[in-house]
Amino acid sequence: MTGPRHGGSGGRRSRYLDWKAIVGITISAVLLYVTFSRMDLGEVWQQLRGVNLPLFILATAIVTFVFWIRAWRWRAILEPVADVPFRERFAAVNIGFMGNNLLPARIGEFLRAYALSRLARVPVVGGLASLVVERVFDGIFVIGLLFLAMLSPQFPALAGVQEIAVPGTDQSFTIAGLAGSLAVLVGLIVAVLFALVFWPRRAVRVAEWAVSWMPASFRRPIVSALEAFLAGAGVLRNPRLMLGTAAWSAVLWFWNALGFWVGMLAFGLALPYPAAMFLASSIALAASLPSAPGFIGPWHLMATFVLADMWGANIATAGAFAVGFHMAGFVPVTLMGLYYAWRMGLSLDEAAASEEVVEDAVEQETGVDLDGGDDGRDDVA
């Protein structure tokens, strides 16, 4: 693949500080204020200095190994598209997560597909489709882990009936209510997945009907992108690949929770493994919110909320964990991603332009301008 198309002076958009980046940075700033305004920062610093270093290093190693597991799992998801060697998959995984940590607006998701196309000559649309499938499996297992944690006898005994206040707001919720909402969400995800597997054309038509009330500039990108993703979602129609991906997903998320559990022990938080399962899954859901690069803000708010407000940990200790363990997950993969980007000669400007390159590839695949232009088609193919 050649370098990114720039489409005129400065490209089609500002790559570093567009409106999405500004919204994300603003949300992160607000959530950081909400998180740390209710604790003594001096005490947080003391808790950070007192961390059990051997346990912290072990926890860092465990959560970093998650990226090896992601690369192994990716093989099954990519199999309908191409047979990609592990080294190229692992490099692309690290480059993508590095992009999410350093670049705005989750560009790392596009960067990962772009890097894979450079490293292994995988079609960009096929690579992006594989990441959509990966996110579906992640979403199902993240929510499943939450359920398992809530079913544990070690889960806070009265959490299901007592209201838990949301810090910085006048809102509250119960675990029973949360479980019901998650059950509905899981049902919707499974229903959509089932429809995509067995009735892909009909699913596209339903999606088109569901967004028919939107202006054309919003409606057409949604439908055309869904068409492109369906072309690369062959893993959903192959029982062997689907079961293999599910097995690797289970390993990934239980292993990730193990890293959180060891990390909590490093900060003196002697909580049971179900607490780590709930925490890891909650943070994964919070990371889906718009934020500054590196999921700063949502990560810290959710970590302190789960540990202090739900499990009764000392608020300063929870804050120290949020700061320290966030860095444990941030630094190693960012350094590895920068190394692999340097090895393949990927510049920062090229990385920032990867979203534009991927959008161009989807446009060529579907014939629809993802920036809002309509090609005049009346019906979905």
Coordinates of C-alpha atoms in Angstrom, one line a residue:
M1 CA 0.0 0.0 0.0
T2 CA 1.2 3.5 -0.8
G3 CA 1.1 6.4 1.6
P4 CA -2.1 8.0 2.7
R5 CA -4.1 10.3 0.4
H6 CA -4.2 13.8 1.7
G7 CA -7.1 15.1 -0.4
G8 CA -5.8 18.7 -0.6
S9 CA -4.0 21.0 1.8
G10 CA -4.1 19.5 5.3
G11 CA -6.3 16.5 4.4
R12 CA -10.0 16.2 4.8
R13 CA -9.8 17.0 8.5
S14 CA -7.4 18.1 11.2
R15 CA -5.7 14.9 12.3
Y16 CA -4.7 15.9 15.8
L17 CA -7.3 18.3 17.2
D18 CA -10.7 18.0 15.5
W19 CA -14.0 18.3 17.3
K20 CA -14.0 14.6 18.3
A21 CA -10.6 15.1 20.0
I22 CA -11.8 18.2 21.8
V23 CA -14.9 16.4 23.1
G24 CA -12.8 13.5 24.3
I25 CA -10.3 15.8 26.1
T26 CA -13.1 17.7 27.7
I27 CA -14.8 14.6 29.0
S28 CA -11.5 13.3 30.3
A29 CA -10.8 16.5 32.2
V30 CA -14.2 16.5 33.8
L31 CA -14.0 12.9 34.9
L32 CA -10.5 13.3 36.3
Y33 CA -11.7 16.3 38.3
V34 CA -14.7 14.2 39.6
T35 CA -12.4 11.3 40.5
F36 CA -9.6 13.1 42.3
S37 CA -11.5 16.1 43.8
R38 CA -12.8 13.8 46.6
M39 CA -9.4 12.5 47.8
D40 CA -6.3 13.7 49.4
L41 CA -3.6 13.8 46.7
G42 CA -0.8 13.6 49.2
E43 CA -2.2 10.4 50.6
V44 CA -2.6 9.0 47.0
W45 CA 1.1 9.8 46.5
Q46 CA 2.0 8.0 49.7
Q47 CA 0.0 4.9 48.6
L48 CA 1.8 5.0 45.2
R49 CA 5.2 5.1 46.9
G50 CA 4.3 2.1 49.1
V51 CA 3.3 -0.2 46.3
N52 CA 4.7 -3.8 46.5
L53 CA 7.1 -3.6 43.6
P54 CA 7.6 -7.3 42.9
L55 CA 3.8 -7.8 42.7
F56 CA 3.4 -4.7 40.6
I57 CA 5.9 -5.9 38.1
L58 CA 4.2 -9.3 38.0
A59 CA 0.8 -7.7 37.4
T60 CA 2.3 -5.5 34.7
A61 CA 3.8 -8.6 33.0
I62 CA 0.4 -10.4 33.2
V63 CA -1.6 -7.6 31.6
T64 CA 1.0 -7.0 29.0
F65 CA 0.9 -10.6 28.0
V66 CA -2.7 -10.0 27.0
F67 CA -1.5 -8.5 23.8
W68 CA 0.2 -11.8 22.9
I69 CA -3.2 -13.5 23.5
R70 CA -4.9 -10.9 21.3
A71 CA -2.5 -11.8 18.5
W72 CA -3.1 -15.5 18.9
R73 CA -6.9 -15.0 18.9
W74 CA -6.7 -12.7 15.8
R75 CA -5.5 -15.6 13.7
A76 CA -8.9 -17.3 13.8
I77 CA -10.8 -14.1 13.1
L78 CA -8.5 -13.3 10.1
E79 CA -8.5 -16.8 8.7
P80 CA -11.4 -16.1 6.2
V81 CA -9.5 -13.1 4.9
A82 CA -5.8 -14.3 5.0
D83 CA -3.3 -16.5 6.7
V84 CA -1.2 -13.9 8.6
P85 CA 1.9 -15.0 10.5
F86 CA 2.0 -14.3 14.3
R87 CA 4.8 -11.7 14.1
E88 CA 2.8 -9.5 11.8
R89 CA -0.3 -9.9 13.8
F90 CA 1.5 -9.1 17.1
A91 CA 3.2 -6.0 15.5
A92 CA -0.2 -4.7 14.3
V93 CA -1.8 -5.3 17.7
N94 CA 0.8 -3.2 19.4
I95 CA 0.8 -0.5 16.8
G96 CA -3.0 -0.2 17.1
F97 CA -3.1 0.0 20.9
M98 CA -0.1 2.5 20.8
G99 CA -2.3 4.6 18.5
N100 CA -5.2 4.5 20.9
N101 CA -2.8 5.6 23.7
L102 CA -1.2 8.5 21.8
L103 CA -3.6 9.7 19.1
P104 CA -7.1 11.2 19.5
A105 CA -10.5 9.8 18.6
R106 CA -9.5 6.1 18.8
I107 CA -7.5 6.3 15.6
G108 CA -5.7 3.2 16.8
E109 CA -8.5 1.0 15.6
F110 CA -8.0 2.3 12.0
L111 CA -4.2 2.3 12.5
R112 CA -4.2 -1.4 13.4
A113 CA -6.0 -2.3 10.2
Y114 CA -3.8 0.0 8.2
A115 CA -0.6 -1.5 9.8
L116 CA -1.7 -5.0 9.1
S117 CA -2.3 -4.1 5.4
R118 CA 1.3 -2.8 5.3
L119 CA 2.8 -5.7 7.1
A120 CA 1.0 -8.6 5.6
R121 CA -0.8 -7.2 2.5
V122 CA -4.2 -7.9 4.0
P123 CA -7.0 -5.9 2.4
V124 CA -7.8 -2.9 4.6
V125 CA -11.5 -3.5 4.6
G126 CA -11.0 -7.2 5.6
G127 CA -8.6 -6.1 8.4
L128 CA -11.1 -3.6 9.7
A129 CA -13.9 -6.1 9.5
S130 CA -11.9 -8.5 11.6
L131 CA -11.6 -5.8 14.3
V132 CA -15.4 -5.3 14.3
V133 CA -15.8 -9.1 14.9
E134 CA -13.2 -8.9 17.7
R135 CA -15.1 -6.1 19.4
V136 CA -18.3 -8.2 19.3
F137 CA -16.6 -11.1 21.1
D138 CA -15.0 -8.7 23.6
G139 CA -18.3 -7.1 24.3
I140 CA -20.0 -10.5 25.0
F141 CA -17.2 -11.7 27.2
V142 CA -16.9 -8.5 29.1
I143 CA -20.5 -8.5 30.0
G144 CA -20.4 -12.2 30.8
L145 CA -17.5 -11.6 33.2
L146 CA -19.6 -8.9 35.0
F147 CA -22.4 -11.5 35.4
L148 CA -20.1 -14.1 36.8
A149 CA -18.7 -11.6 39.3
M150 CA -22.1 -10.6 40.4
L151 CA -23.1 -14.3 40.9
S152 CA -20.2 -14.9 43.2
P153 CA -21.0 -15.3 46.9
Q154 CA -18.0 -13.0 47.5
F155 CA -19.8 -10.1 45.8
P156 CA -20.9 -7.4 48.3
A157 CA -23.9 -9.0 50.0
L158 CA -26.3 -6.1 50.0
A159 CA -25.2 -4.5 46.7
G160 CA -28.2 -6.0 44.9
V161 CA -30.8 -4.1 47.0
Q162 CA -28.9 -1.1 48.2
E163 CA -28.6 2.0 46.1
I164 CA -25.1 3.0 45.1
A165 CA -24.4 6.7 44.5
V166 CA -22.6 7.7 41.4
P167 CA -19.7 10.1 42.4
G168 CA -20.2 13.7 41.4
T169 CA -23.9 13.3 40.5
D170 CA -27.2 12.9 42.3
Q171 CA -27.8 9.6 40.5
S172 CA -27.7 6.1 42.0
F173 CA -28.3 2.5 40.9
T174 CA -28.6 -1.0 42.3
I175 CA -26.7 -4.1 41.2
A176 CA -30.0 -5.8 40.5
G177 CA -30.9 -3.0 38.1
L178 CA -27.5 -3.1 36.5
A179 CA -27.8 -6.9 36.0
G180 CA -31.2 -6.4 34.3
S181 CA -29.8 -3.8 32.0
L182 CA -26.8 -6.0 31.1
A183 CA -29.1 -8.9 30.4
V184 CA -31.1 -6.8 27.9
L185 CA -27.8 -5.7 26.3
V186 CA -26.5 -9.2 26.0
G187 CA -29.7 -10.3 24.4
L188 CA -29.6 -7.5 21.8
I189 CA -25.9 -8.4 21.0
V190 CA -26.7 -12.1 20.5
A191 CA -29.8 -11.3 18.4
V192 CA -27.8 -9.0 16.1
L193 CA -25.0 -11.5 15.9
F194 CA -27.5 -14.3 15.0
A195 CA -29.0 -12.1 12.3
L196 CA -25.6 -11.2 10.8
V197 CA -24.7 -14.9 10.6
F198 CA -27.9 -16.3 9.1
W199 CA -29.6 -13.4 7.3
P200 CA -26.8 -10.9 6.4
R201 CA -28.7 -9.2 3.5
R202 CA -31.9 -8.9 5.5
A203 CA -29.9 -7.5 8.5
V204 CA -28.6 -4.7 6.2
R205 CA -32.1 -3.9 5.1
V206 CA -33.3 -3.8 8.7
A207 CA -30.4 -1.5 9.6
E208 CA -31.3 0.7 6.7
W209 CA -35.0 0.9 7.9
A210 CA -33.8 1.6 11.5
V211 CA -31.8 4.6 10.5
S212 CA -34.2 5.8 7.7
W213 CA -35.2 8.8 9.9
M214 CA -31.7 10.2 9.8
P215 CA -30.4 12.6 7.2
A216 CA -28.7 11.0 4.2
S217 CA -25.3 12.2 5.4
F218 CA -25.6 10.1 8.5
R219 CA -27.7 7.2 7.1
R220 CA -25.6 6.1 4.2
P221 CA -22.3 5.7 6.0
I222 CA -23.9 3.4 8.6
V223 CA -25.5 1.1 6.0
S224 CA -22.5 1.1 3.7
A225 CA -20.1 0.4 6.5
L226 CA -22.2 -2.5 7.7
E227 CA -22.1 -4.0 4.1
A228 CA -18.3 -3.7 4.1
F229 CA -17.9 -5.4 7.5
L230 CA -20.2 -8.3 6.6
A231 CA -17.9 -9.2 3.7
G232 CA -15.1 -9.9 6.2
A233 CA -17.1 -11.5 9.0
G234 CA -16.7 -15.1 7.7
V235 CA -15.6 -16.2 11.2
L236 CA -19.2 -15.8 12.4
R237 CA -20.4 -18.4 9.8
N238 CA -17.7 -21.1 10.6
P239 CA -18.4 -23.1 13.8
R240 CA -14.8 -24.1 14.2
L241 CA -13.5 -20.6 13.9
M242 CA -16.3 -19.1 16.0
L243 CA -15.6 -21.6 18.9
G244 CA -11.9 -21.1 18.7
T245 CA -12.4 -17.3 18.9
A246 CA -14.7 -17.7 21.8
A247 CA -12.2 -19.9 23.6
W248 CA -9.4 -17.5 23.1
S249 CA -11.7 -14.6 24.3
A250 CA -12.4 -16.5 27.5
V251 CA -8.7 -17.0 28.1
L252 CA -8.0 -13.4 27.3
W253 CA -10.5 -11.9 29.7
F254 CA -9.9 -14.3 32.6
W255 CA -6.2 -13.7 32.2
N256 CA -6.7 -9.9 32.1
A257 CA -8.7 -10.1 35.3
L258 CA -5.9 -12.1 36.9
G259 CA -3.6 -9.2 36.2
F260 CA -6.0 -6.8 37.8
W261 CA -6.2 -9.1 40.9
V262 CA -2.4 -9.2 41.3
G263 CA -2.3 -5.4 40.7
M264 CA -4.8 -4.9 43.5
L265 CA -2.7 -7.0 45.9
A266 CA 0.3 -4.9 45.0
F267 CA -1.6 -1.9 46.4
G268 CA -2.7 -3.7 49.5
L269 CA -6.2 -4.3 48.3
A270 CA -6.9 -7.8 49.5
L271 CA -10.1 -8.3 47.5
P272 CA -11.3 -11.6 46.0
Y273 CA -10.8 -12.5 42.3
P274 CA -14.5 -11.7 41.5
A275 CA -13.7 -8.1 42.4
A276 CA -11.0 -8.1 39.8
M277 CA -13.3 -9.7 37.2
F278 CA -15.9 -7.0 37.9
L279 CA -13.3 -4.2 37.9
A280 CA -11.6 -5.3 34.6
S281 CA -15.0 -5.6 32.8
S282 CA -16.3 -2.3 34.2
I283 CA -13.2 -0.5 33.0
A284 CA -13.5 -2.1 29.6
L285 CA -17.0 -0.7 29.3
A286 CA -16.0 2.7 30.6
A287 CA -13.2 2.8 28.0
S288 CA -15.9 2.9 25.3
L289 CA -16.7 6.4 26.3
P290 CA -15.2 9.3 24.3
S291 CA -12.0 10.4 26.1
A292 CA -8.5 11.7 25.6
P293 CA -5.9 9.3 24.3
G294 CA -5.2 6.4 26.6
F295 CA -8.7 6.3 28.1
I296 CA -7.7 8.8 30.7
G297 CA -10.6 9.9 32.8
P298 CA -13.1 7.0 32.3
W299 CA -10.4 4.5 33.4
H300 CA -9.6 6.4 36.6
L301 CA -13.2 7.2 37.5
M302 CA -14.4 3.6 37.1
A303 CA -11.5 2.1 38.9
T304 CA -12.0 4.3 42.0
F305 CA -15.8 3.9 41.9
V306 CA -15.7 0.1 41.8
L307 CA -12.9 -0.3 44.4
A308 CA -14.0 2.5 46.9
D309 CA -17.8 2.9 46.4
M310 CA -18.7 -0.7 45.7
W311 CA -16.1 -2.8 47.5
G312 CA -15.3 -0.4 50.3
A313 CA -11.6 0.1 49.7
N314 CA -9.8 3.2 51.1
I315 CA -10.4 6.0 48.6
A316 CA -6.8 7.1 48.4
T317 CA -5.7 3.5 47.8
A318 CA -8.2 3.2 45.1
G319 CA -6.9 6.4 43.5
A320 CA -3.3 5.2 43.7
F321 CA -4.3 1.9 42.0
A322 CA -6.1 3.9 39.3
V323 CA -3.0 6.0 38.6
G324 CA -0.4 3.2 39.0
F325 CA -2.1 0.4 37.2
H326 CA -3.3 2.6 34.4
M327 CA 0.4 3.3 33.7
A328 CA 1.1 -0.5 33.9
G329 CA -1.2 -1.1 31.1
F330 CA -0.2 2.1 29.2
V331 CA 3.6 2.2 29.0
P332 CA 4.6 -1.3 27.8
V333 CA 2.3 -1.6 24.9
T334 CA 3.0 2.0 23.9
L335 CA 6.7 1.3 23.8
M336 CA 6.2 -1.9 21.9
G337 CA 3.9 -0.2 19.4
L338 CA 6.4 2.7 18.9
Y339 CA 9.2 0.1 18.3
Y340 CA 7.2 -1.8 15.7
A341 CA 6.0 1.4 14.0
W342 CA 9.7 2.5 13.8
R343 CA 10.6 -0.9 12.3
M344 CA 8.1 -0.6 9.6
G345 CA 8.9 3.1 8.9
L346 CA 5.5 4.4 10.0
S347 CA 5.6 8.1 10.6
L348 CA 3.4 9.9 13.1
D349 CA 1.7 11.8 10.3
E350 CA 1.0 8.6 8.4
A351 CA -0.4 7.0 11.6
A352 CA -2.7 10.0 12.2
A353 CA -3.9 9.8 8.6
S354 CA -4.7 6.0 8.8
E355 CA -8.4 6.8 9.5
E356 CA -8.6 8.6 6.2
V357 CA -6.8 5.8 4.3
V358 CA -9.2 3.2 5.8
E359 CA -12.2 5.3 4.9
D360 CA -11.0 5.7 1.4
A361 CA -10.7 1.9 1.2
V362 CA -14.3 1.4 2.4
E363 CA -15.5 4.0 0.0
Q364 CA -13.9 2.1 -2.9
E365 CA -15.5 -1.2 -1.6
T366 CA -19.0 0.2 -1.2
G367 CA -19.2 3.1 -3.6
V368 CA -20.4 5.4 -0.8
D369 CA -18.6 8.5 0.5
L370 CA -18.3 7.9 4.3
D371 CA -18.0 11.7 4.8
G372 CA -21.6 11.9 3.7
G373 CA -21.8 11.8 0.0
D374 CA -24.5 9.6 -1.6
D375 CA -23.8 7.6 -4.7
G376 CA -27.5 7.7 -5.7
R377 CA -28.3 4.1 -5.0
D378 CA -31.9 3.6 -3.9
D379 CA -31.6 0.1 -2.5
V380 CA -29.0 -2.0 -0.6
A381 CA -27.3 -4.5 -2.9

